[in-house]
Tab-separated table of C-alpha atoms in Angstrom:
chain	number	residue	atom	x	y	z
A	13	UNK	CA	-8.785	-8.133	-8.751
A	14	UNK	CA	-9.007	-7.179	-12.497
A	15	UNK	CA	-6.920	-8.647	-14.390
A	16	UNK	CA	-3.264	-6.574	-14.450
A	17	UNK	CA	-1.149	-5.145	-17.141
A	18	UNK	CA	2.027	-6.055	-17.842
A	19	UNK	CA	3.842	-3.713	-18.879
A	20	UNK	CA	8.075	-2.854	-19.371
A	21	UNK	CA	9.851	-1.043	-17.145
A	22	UNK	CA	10.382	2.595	-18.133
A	23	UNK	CA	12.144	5.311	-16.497
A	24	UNK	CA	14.568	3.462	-13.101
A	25	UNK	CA	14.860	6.697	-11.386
A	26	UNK	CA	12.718	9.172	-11.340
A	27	UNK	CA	13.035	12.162	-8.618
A	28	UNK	CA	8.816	12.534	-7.304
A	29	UNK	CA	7.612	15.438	-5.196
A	30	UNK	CA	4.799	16.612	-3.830
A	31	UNK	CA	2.889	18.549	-7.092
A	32	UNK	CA	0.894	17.880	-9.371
A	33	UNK	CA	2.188	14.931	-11.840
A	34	UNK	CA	4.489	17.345	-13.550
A	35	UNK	CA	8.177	16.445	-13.905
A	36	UNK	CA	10.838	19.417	-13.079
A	37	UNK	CA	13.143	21.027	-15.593
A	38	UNK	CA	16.243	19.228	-16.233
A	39	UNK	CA	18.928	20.632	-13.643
A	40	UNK	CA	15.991	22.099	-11.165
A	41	UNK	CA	16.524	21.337	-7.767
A	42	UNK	CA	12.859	19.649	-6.694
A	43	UNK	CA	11.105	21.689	-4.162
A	44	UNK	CA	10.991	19.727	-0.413
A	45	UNK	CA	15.344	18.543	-1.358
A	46	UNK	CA	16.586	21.596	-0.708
A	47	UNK	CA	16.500	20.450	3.052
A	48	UNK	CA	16.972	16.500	3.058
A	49	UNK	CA	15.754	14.934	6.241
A	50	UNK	CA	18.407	12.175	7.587
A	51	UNK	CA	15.248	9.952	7.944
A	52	UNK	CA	14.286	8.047	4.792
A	53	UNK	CA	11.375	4.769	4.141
A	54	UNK	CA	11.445	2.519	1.739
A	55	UNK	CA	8.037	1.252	0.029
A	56	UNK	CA	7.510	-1.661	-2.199
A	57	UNK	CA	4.298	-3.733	-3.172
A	58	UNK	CA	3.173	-6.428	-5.682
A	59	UNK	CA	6.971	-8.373	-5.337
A	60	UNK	CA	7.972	-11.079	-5.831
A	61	UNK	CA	5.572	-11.795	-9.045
A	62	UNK	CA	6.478	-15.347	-10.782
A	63	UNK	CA	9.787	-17.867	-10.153
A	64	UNK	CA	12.262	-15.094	-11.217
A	65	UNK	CA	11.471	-12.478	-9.141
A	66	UNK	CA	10.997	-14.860	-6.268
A	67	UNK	CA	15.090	-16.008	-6.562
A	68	UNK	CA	15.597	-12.524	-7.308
A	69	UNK	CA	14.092	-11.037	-3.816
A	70	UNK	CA	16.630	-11.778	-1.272
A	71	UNK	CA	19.098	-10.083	-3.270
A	72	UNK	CA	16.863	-7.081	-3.811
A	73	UNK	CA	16.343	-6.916	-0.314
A	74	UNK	CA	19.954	-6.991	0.624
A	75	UNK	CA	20.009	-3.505	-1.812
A	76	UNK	CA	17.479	-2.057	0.603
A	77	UNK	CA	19.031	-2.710	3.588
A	78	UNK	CA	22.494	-1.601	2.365
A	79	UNK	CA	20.595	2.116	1.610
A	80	UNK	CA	19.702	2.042	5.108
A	81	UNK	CA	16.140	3.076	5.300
A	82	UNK	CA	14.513	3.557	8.859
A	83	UNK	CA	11.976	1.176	7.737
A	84	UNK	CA	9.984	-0.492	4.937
A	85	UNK	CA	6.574	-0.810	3.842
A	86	UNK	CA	5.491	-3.717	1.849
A	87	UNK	CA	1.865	-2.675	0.115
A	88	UNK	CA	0.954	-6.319	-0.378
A	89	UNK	CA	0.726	-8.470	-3.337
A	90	UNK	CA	3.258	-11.611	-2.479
A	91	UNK	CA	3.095	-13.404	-5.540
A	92	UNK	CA	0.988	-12.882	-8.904
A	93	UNK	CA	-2.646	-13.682	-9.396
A	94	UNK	CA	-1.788	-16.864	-11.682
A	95	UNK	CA	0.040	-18.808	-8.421
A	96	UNK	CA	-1.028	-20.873	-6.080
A	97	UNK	CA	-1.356	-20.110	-2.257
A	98	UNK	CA	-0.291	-22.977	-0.504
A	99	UNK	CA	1.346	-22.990	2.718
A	100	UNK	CA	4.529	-23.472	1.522
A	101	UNK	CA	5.007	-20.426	-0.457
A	102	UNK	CA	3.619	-17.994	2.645
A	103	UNK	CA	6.375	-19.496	4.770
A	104	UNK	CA	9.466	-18.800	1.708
A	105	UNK	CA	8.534	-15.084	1.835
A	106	UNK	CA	7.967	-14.481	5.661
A	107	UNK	CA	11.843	-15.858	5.618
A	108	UNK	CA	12.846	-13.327	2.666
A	109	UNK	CA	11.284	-10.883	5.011
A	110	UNK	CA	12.852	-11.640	7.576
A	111	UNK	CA	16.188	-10.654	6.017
A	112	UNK	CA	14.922	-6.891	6.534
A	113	UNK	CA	17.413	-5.765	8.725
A	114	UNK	CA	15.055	-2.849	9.535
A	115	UNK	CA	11.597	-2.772	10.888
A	116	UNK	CA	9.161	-4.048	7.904
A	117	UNK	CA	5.253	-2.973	8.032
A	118	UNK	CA	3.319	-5.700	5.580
A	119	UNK	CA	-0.141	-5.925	4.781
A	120	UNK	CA	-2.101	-8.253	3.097
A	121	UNK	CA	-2.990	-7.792	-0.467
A	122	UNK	CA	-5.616	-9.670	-3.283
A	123	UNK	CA	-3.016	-12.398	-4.493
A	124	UNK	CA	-2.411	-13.714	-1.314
A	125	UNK	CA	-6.143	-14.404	-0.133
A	126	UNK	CA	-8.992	-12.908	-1.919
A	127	UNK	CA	-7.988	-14.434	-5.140
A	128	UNK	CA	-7.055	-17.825	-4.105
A	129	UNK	CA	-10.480	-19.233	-4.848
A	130	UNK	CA	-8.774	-19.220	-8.534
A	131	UNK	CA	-8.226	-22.761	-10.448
A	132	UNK	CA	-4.793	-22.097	-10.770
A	133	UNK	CA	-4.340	-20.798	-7.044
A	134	UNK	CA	-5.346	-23.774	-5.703
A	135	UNK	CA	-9.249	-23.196	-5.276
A	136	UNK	CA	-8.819	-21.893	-1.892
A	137	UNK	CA	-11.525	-20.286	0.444
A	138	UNK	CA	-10.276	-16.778	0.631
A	139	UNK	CA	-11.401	-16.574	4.057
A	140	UNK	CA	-9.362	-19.215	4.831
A	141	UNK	CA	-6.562	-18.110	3.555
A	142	UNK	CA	-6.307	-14.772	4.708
A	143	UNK	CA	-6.363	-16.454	8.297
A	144	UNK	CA	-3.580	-18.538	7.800
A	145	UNK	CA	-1.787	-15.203	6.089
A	146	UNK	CA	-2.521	-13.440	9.206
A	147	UNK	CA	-0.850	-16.395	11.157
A	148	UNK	CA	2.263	-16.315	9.439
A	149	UNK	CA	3.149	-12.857	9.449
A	150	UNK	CA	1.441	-11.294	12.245
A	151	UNK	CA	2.247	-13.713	14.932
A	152	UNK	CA	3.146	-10.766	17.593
A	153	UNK	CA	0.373	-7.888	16.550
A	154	UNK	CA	1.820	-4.670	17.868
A	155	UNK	CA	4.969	-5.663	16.552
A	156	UNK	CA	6.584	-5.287	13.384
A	157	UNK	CA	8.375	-8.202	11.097
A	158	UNK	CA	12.151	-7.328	9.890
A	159	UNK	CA	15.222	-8.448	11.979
A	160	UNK	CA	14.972	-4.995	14.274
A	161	UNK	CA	11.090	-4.838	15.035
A	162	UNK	CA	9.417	-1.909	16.494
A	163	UNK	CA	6.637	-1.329	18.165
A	164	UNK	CA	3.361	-0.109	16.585
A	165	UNK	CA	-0.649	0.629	17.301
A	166	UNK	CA	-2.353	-2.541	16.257
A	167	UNK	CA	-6.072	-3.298	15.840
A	168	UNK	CA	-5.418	-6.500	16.904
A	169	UNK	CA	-8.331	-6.351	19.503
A	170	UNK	CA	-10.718	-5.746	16.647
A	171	UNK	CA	-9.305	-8.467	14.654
A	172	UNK	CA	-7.201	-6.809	12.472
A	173	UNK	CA	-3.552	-7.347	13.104
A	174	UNK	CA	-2.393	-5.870	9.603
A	175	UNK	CA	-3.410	-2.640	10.413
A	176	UNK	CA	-1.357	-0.417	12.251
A	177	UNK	CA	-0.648	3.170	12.940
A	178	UNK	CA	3.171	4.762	13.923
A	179	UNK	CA	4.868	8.404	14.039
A	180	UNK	CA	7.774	8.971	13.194
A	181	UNK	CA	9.453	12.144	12.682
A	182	UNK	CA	5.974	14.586	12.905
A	183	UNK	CA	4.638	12.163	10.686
A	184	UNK	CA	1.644	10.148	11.273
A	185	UNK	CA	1.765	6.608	9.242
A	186	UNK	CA	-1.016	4.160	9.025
A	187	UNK	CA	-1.179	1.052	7.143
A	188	UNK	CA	-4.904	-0.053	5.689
A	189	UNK	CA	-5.453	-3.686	4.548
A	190	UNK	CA	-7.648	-2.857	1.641
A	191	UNK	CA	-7.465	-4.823	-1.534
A	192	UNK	CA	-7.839	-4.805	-4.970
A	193	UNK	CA	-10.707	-7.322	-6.380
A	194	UNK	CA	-13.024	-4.375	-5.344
A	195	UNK	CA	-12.051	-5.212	-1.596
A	196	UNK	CA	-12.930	-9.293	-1.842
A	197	UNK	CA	-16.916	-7.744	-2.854
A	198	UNK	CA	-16.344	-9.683	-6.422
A	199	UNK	CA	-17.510	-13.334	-6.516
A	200	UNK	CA	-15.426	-16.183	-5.887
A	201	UNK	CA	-15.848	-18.130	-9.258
A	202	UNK	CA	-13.344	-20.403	-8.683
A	203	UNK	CA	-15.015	-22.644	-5.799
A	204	UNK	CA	-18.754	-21.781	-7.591
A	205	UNK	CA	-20.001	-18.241	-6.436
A	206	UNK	CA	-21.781	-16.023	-8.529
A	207	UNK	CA	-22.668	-13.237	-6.288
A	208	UNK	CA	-20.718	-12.552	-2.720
A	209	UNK	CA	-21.462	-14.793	-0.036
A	210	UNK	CA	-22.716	-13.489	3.478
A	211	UNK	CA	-19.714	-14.161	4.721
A	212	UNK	CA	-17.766	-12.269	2.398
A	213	UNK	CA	-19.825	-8.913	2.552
A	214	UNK	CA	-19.528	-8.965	6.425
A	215	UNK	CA	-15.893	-9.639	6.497
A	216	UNK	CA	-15.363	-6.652	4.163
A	217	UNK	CA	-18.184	-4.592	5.714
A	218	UNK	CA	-16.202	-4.733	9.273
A	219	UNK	CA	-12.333	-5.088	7.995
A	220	UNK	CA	-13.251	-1.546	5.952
A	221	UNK	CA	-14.770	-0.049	8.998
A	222	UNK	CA	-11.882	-0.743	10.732
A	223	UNK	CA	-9.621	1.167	7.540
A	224	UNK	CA	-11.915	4.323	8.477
A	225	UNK	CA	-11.441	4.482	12.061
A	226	UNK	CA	-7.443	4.259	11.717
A	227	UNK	CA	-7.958	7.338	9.225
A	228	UNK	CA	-9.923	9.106	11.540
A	229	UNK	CA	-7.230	7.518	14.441
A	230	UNK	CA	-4.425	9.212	12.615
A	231	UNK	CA	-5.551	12.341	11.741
A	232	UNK	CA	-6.798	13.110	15.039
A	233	UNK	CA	-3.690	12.215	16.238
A	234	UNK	CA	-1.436	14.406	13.929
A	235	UNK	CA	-3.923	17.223	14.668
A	236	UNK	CA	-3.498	16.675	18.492
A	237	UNK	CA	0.458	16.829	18.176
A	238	UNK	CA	0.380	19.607	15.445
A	239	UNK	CA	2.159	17.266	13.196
A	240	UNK	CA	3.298	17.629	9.903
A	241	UNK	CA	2.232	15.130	7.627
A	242	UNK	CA	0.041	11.893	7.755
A	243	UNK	CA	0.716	9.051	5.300
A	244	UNK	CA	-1.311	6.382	4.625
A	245	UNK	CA	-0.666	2.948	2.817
A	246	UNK	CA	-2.982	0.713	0.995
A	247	UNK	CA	-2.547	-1.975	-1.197
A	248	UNK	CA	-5.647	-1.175	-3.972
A	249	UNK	CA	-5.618	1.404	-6.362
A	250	UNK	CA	-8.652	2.949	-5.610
A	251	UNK	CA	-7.596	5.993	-8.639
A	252	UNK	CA	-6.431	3.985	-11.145
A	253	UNK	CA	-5.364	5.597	-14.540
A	254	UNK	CA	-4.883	2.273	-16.539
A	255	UNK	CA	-8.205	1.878	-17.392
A	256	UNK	CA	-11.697	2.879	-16.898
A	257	UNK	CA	-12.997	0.970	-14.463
A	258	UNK	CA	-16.775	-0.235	-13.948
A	259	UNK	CA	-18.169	0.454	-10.618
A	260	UNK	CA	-18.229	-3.306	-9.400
A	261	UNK	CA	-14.454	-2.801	-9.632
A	262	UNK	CA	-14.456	-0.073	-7.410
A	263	UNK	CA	-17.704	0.491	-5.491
A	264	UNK	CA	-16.174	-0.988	-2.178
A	265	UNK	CA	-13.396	2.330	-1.856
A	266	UNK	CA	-16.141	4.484	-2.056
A	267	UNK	CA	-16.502	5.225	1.912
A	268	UNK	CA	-12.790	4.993	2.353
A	269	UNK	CA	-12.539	7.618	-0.094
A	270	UNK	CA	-15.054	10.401	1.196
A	271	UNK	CA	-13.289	9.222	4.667
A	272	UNK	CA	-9.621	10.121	3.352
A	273	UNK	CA	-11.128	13.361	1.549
A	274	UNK	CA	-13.178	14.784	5.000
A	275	UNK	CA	-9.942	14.357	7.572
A	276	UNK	CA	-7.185	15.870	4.051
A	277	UNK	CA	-9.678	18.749	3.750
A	278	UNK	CA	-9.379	20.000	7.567
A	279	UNK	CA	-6.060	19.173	8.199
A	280	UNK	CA	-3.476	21.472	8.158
A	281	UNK	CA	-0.529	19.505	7.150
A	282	UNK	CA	0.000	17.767	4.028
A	283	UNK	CA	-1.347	13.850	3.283
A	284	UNK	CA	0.073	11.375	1.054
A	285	UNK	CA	-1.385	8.117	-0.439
A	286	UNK	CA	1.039	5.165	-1.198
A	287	UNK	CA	-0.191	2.226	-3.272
A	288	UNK	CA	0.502	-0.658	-5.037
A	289	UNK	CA	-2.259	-2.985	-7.047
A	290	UNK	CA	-1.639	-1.256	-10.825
A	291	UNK	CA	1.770	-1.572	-10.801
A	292	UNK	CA	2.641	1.425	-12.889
A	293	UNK	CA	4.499	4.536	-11.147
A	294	UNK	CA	2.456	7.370	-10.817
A	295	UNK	CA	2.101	10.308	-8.748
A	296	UNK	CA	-0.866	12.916	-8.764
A	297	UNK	CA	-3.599	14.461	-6.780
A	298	UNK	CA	-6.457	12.483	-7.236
A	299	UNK	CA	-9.061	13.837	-4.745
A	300	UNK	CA	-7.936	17.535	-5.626
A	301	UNK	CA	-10.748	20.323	-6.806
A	302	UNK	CA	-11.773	19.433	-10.166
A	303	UNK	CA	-10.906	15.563	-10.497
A	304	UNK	CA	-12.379	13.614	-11.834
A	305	UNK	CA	-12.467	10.592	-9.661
A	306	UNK	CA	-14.384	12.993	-6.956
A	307	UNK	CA	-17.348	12.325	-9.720
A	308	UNK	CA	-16.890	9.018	-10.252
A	309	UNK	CA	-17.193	8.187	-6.499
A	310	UNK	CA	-20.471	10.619	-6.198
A	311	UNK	CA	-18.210	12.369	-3.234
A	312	UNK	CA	-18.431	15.626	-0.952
A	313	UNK	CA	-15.757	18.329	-0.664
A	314	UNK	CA	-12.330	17.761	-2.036
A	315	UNK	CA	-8.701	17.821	-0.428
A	316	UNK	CA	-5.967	20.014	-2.452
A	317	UNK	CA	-3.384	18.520	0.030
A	318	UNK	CA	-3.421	14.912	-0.695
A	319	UNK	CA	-0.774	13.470	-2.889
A	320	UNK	CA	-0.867	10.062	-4.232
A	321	UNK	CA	2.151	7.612	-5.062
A	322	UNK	CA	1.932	4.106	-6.902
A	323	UNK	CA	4.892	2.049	-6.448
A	324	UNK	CA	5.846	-0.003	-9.677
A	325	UNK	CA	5.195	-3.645	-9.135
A	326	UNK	CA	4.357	-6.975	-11.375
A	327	UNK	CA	7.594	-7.260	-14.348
A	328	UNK	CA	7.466	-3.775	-13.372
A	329	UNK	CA	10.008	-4.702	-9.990
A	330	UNK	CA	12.908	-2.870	-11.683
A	331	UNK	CA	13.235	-0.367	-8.563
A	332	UNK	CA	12.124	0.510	-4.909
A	333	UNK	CA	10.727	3.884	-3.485
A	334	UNK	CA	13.287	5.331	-1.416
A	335	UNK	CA	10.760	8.449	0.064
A	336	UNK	CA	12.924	10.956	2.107
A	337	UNK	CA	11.294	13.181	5.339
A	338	UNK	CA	12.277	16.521	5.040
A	339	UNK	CA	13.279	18.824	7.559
A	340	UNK	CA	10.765	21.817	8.704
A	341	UNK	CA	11.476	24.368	6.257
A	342	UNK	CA	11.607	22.530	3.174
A	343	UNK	CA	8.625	22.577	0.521
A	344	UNK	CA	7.206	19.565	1.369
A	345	UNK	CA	7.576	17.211	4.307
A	346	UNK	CA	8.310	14.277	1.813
A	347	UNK	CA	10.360	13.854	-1.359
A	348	UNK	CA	11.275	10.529	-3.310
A	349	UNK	CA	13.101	8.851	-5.796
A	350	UNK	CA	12.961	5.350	-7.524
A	351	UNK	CA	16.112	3.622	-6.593
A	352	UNK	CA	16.817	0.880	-9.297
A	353	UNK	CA	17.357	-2.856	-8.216
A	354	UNK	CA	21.229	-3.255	-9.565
């Protein structure tokens, strides 16, 4: 993981639809609210960051649940990338999560494994400690945490718990456990590497390949049911506008990327992209005709229909994504707003 900006909080509520990044007129109605679905999400990622945050959580939680959502989807990031990962502090936020009273889909981000061979996080094997992540909050695969779990597709057989596909209301929703820290390919400096280990390139090679078949999973599902939308959730920011980034920060995404772009491009319906990792809010289309990042990736064809969201996270945690599905009719199948923690 590069090292994150910190930034202030701007703007607690801002209404985001499914356009290019530009904000409507004051008084507008946004296009896709004109026919509010009854079934709303909730996504969050990079929380709780540091001691305050982490007292902070269970309250911010009990705000979530008292909006209701259907469920929520945690992007990953458990703690910051200064902490340490010991057992101990897994255990604390598997309990906060279990105060979801709704279904809660969680998958592993950088802070919570592939960083932990850090000084100051303990020295850890990442390896090591993504398996015990993986045994603290995916102890049932198939099955979601929160206090009312559901059930959901797990790759479980293929050793991949954390990722999961659902459908929901003509939507298809899959969560992908790729990370930040140019998906665990940097070196682990902190226990002596200089280059990744063998180890390390094969547990990334096969944990990606598993991210593109649940793409290719999902949208051959949602073309099979003639659904409306698919939505996918990922814990890097594989199009991050912060900074320019070299490609050893970002050469890992690089399949995932012409993956997302191939199955957006013939799909009918529209795609969104939920994030964390940057911790900034933004919204745009970053695979569209004429971006930029389609360059910077070296990649094939380009997909108009795919709509990116990054949650705010890090001293950023001033608000949750509260993402609405619309009815049929409506401009767009999804519409959101950033609900501020009181």
């Amino acid at each position: 993981m590069r090292v994150k900006r910190l930034v202030t909080a701007m703007v607690l509520a801002v209404t985001g639809v499914a356009l290019p990044a530009t904000a409507a007129l004051a008084g507008d109605t946004p296009p896709g609210q004109e026919k509010p679905g009854h079934f709303s999400f909730a996504v969050i990622g990079d929380i709780p960051y540091g001691s305050d945050q982490l007292a902070a959580f269970p309250g911010w939680i009990g705000q979530i649940n008292a909006a209701k959502p259907e469920m929520t989807f945690h992007v990953g990031d458990i703690k910051n990338g200064s902490t340490r990962c010991d057992d101990g502090y897994y255990r604390q936020i598997k309990a906060d999560f279990d105060l979801f009273t709704g279904p809660l889909i969680y998958s592993p981000g950088d802070n919570e494994w592939t960083d932990c061979h850090r000084a100051n996080n303990g020295g850890y094997n990442p390896l090591e400690r993504l398996a015990y992540d993986r045994s603290v909050f995916f102890p049932n695969p198939g099955t979601t945490l929160g206090q009312k779990p559901i059930t959901v597709s797990s790759q479980a057989a293929a050793g991949f718990p954390e990722n999961v596909q659902l459908r929901q209301q003509g939507v298809d929703f899959a969560m992908l456990h790729v990370t930040g820290s140019n998906d665990d390919l940097q070196p682990w400096t902190g226990i002596g590497r200089t280059a990744a280990t063998p180890e390390q390139v094969a547990e990334e090679t096969a944990r990606m390949a598993n991210a593109i078949t649940v793409v290719h999973n999902s949208f051959t599902d949602a073309r099979q049911r003639h659904d409306r939308a698919v939505a996918l959730f990922i814990q890097a920011d594989m199009f991050d506008p912060t900074y320019t980034p070299a490609w050893s920060d970002i050469s890992a995404f690089k399949p995932l990327v012409q993956a997302i772009v191939d199955e957006s491009s013939s799909f009918q319906g529209e795609v969104y992209l939920f994030n964390g990792d940057s911790h900034i809010y933004h919204s745009d289309q970053p695979v569209a005709a004429g971006s930029p990042w389609l360059t910077t990736y070296g990649i094939t064809g380009s997909a108009d229909n795919l709509h990116r969201v990054t949650v705010d996270g890090s001293n950023n945690n001033a608000d949750w994504l509260k993402v609405t599905v619309n009815r049929p009719g409506a401009a767009h199948v999804l519409s959101w707003e950033r609900v501020p923690y009181l």
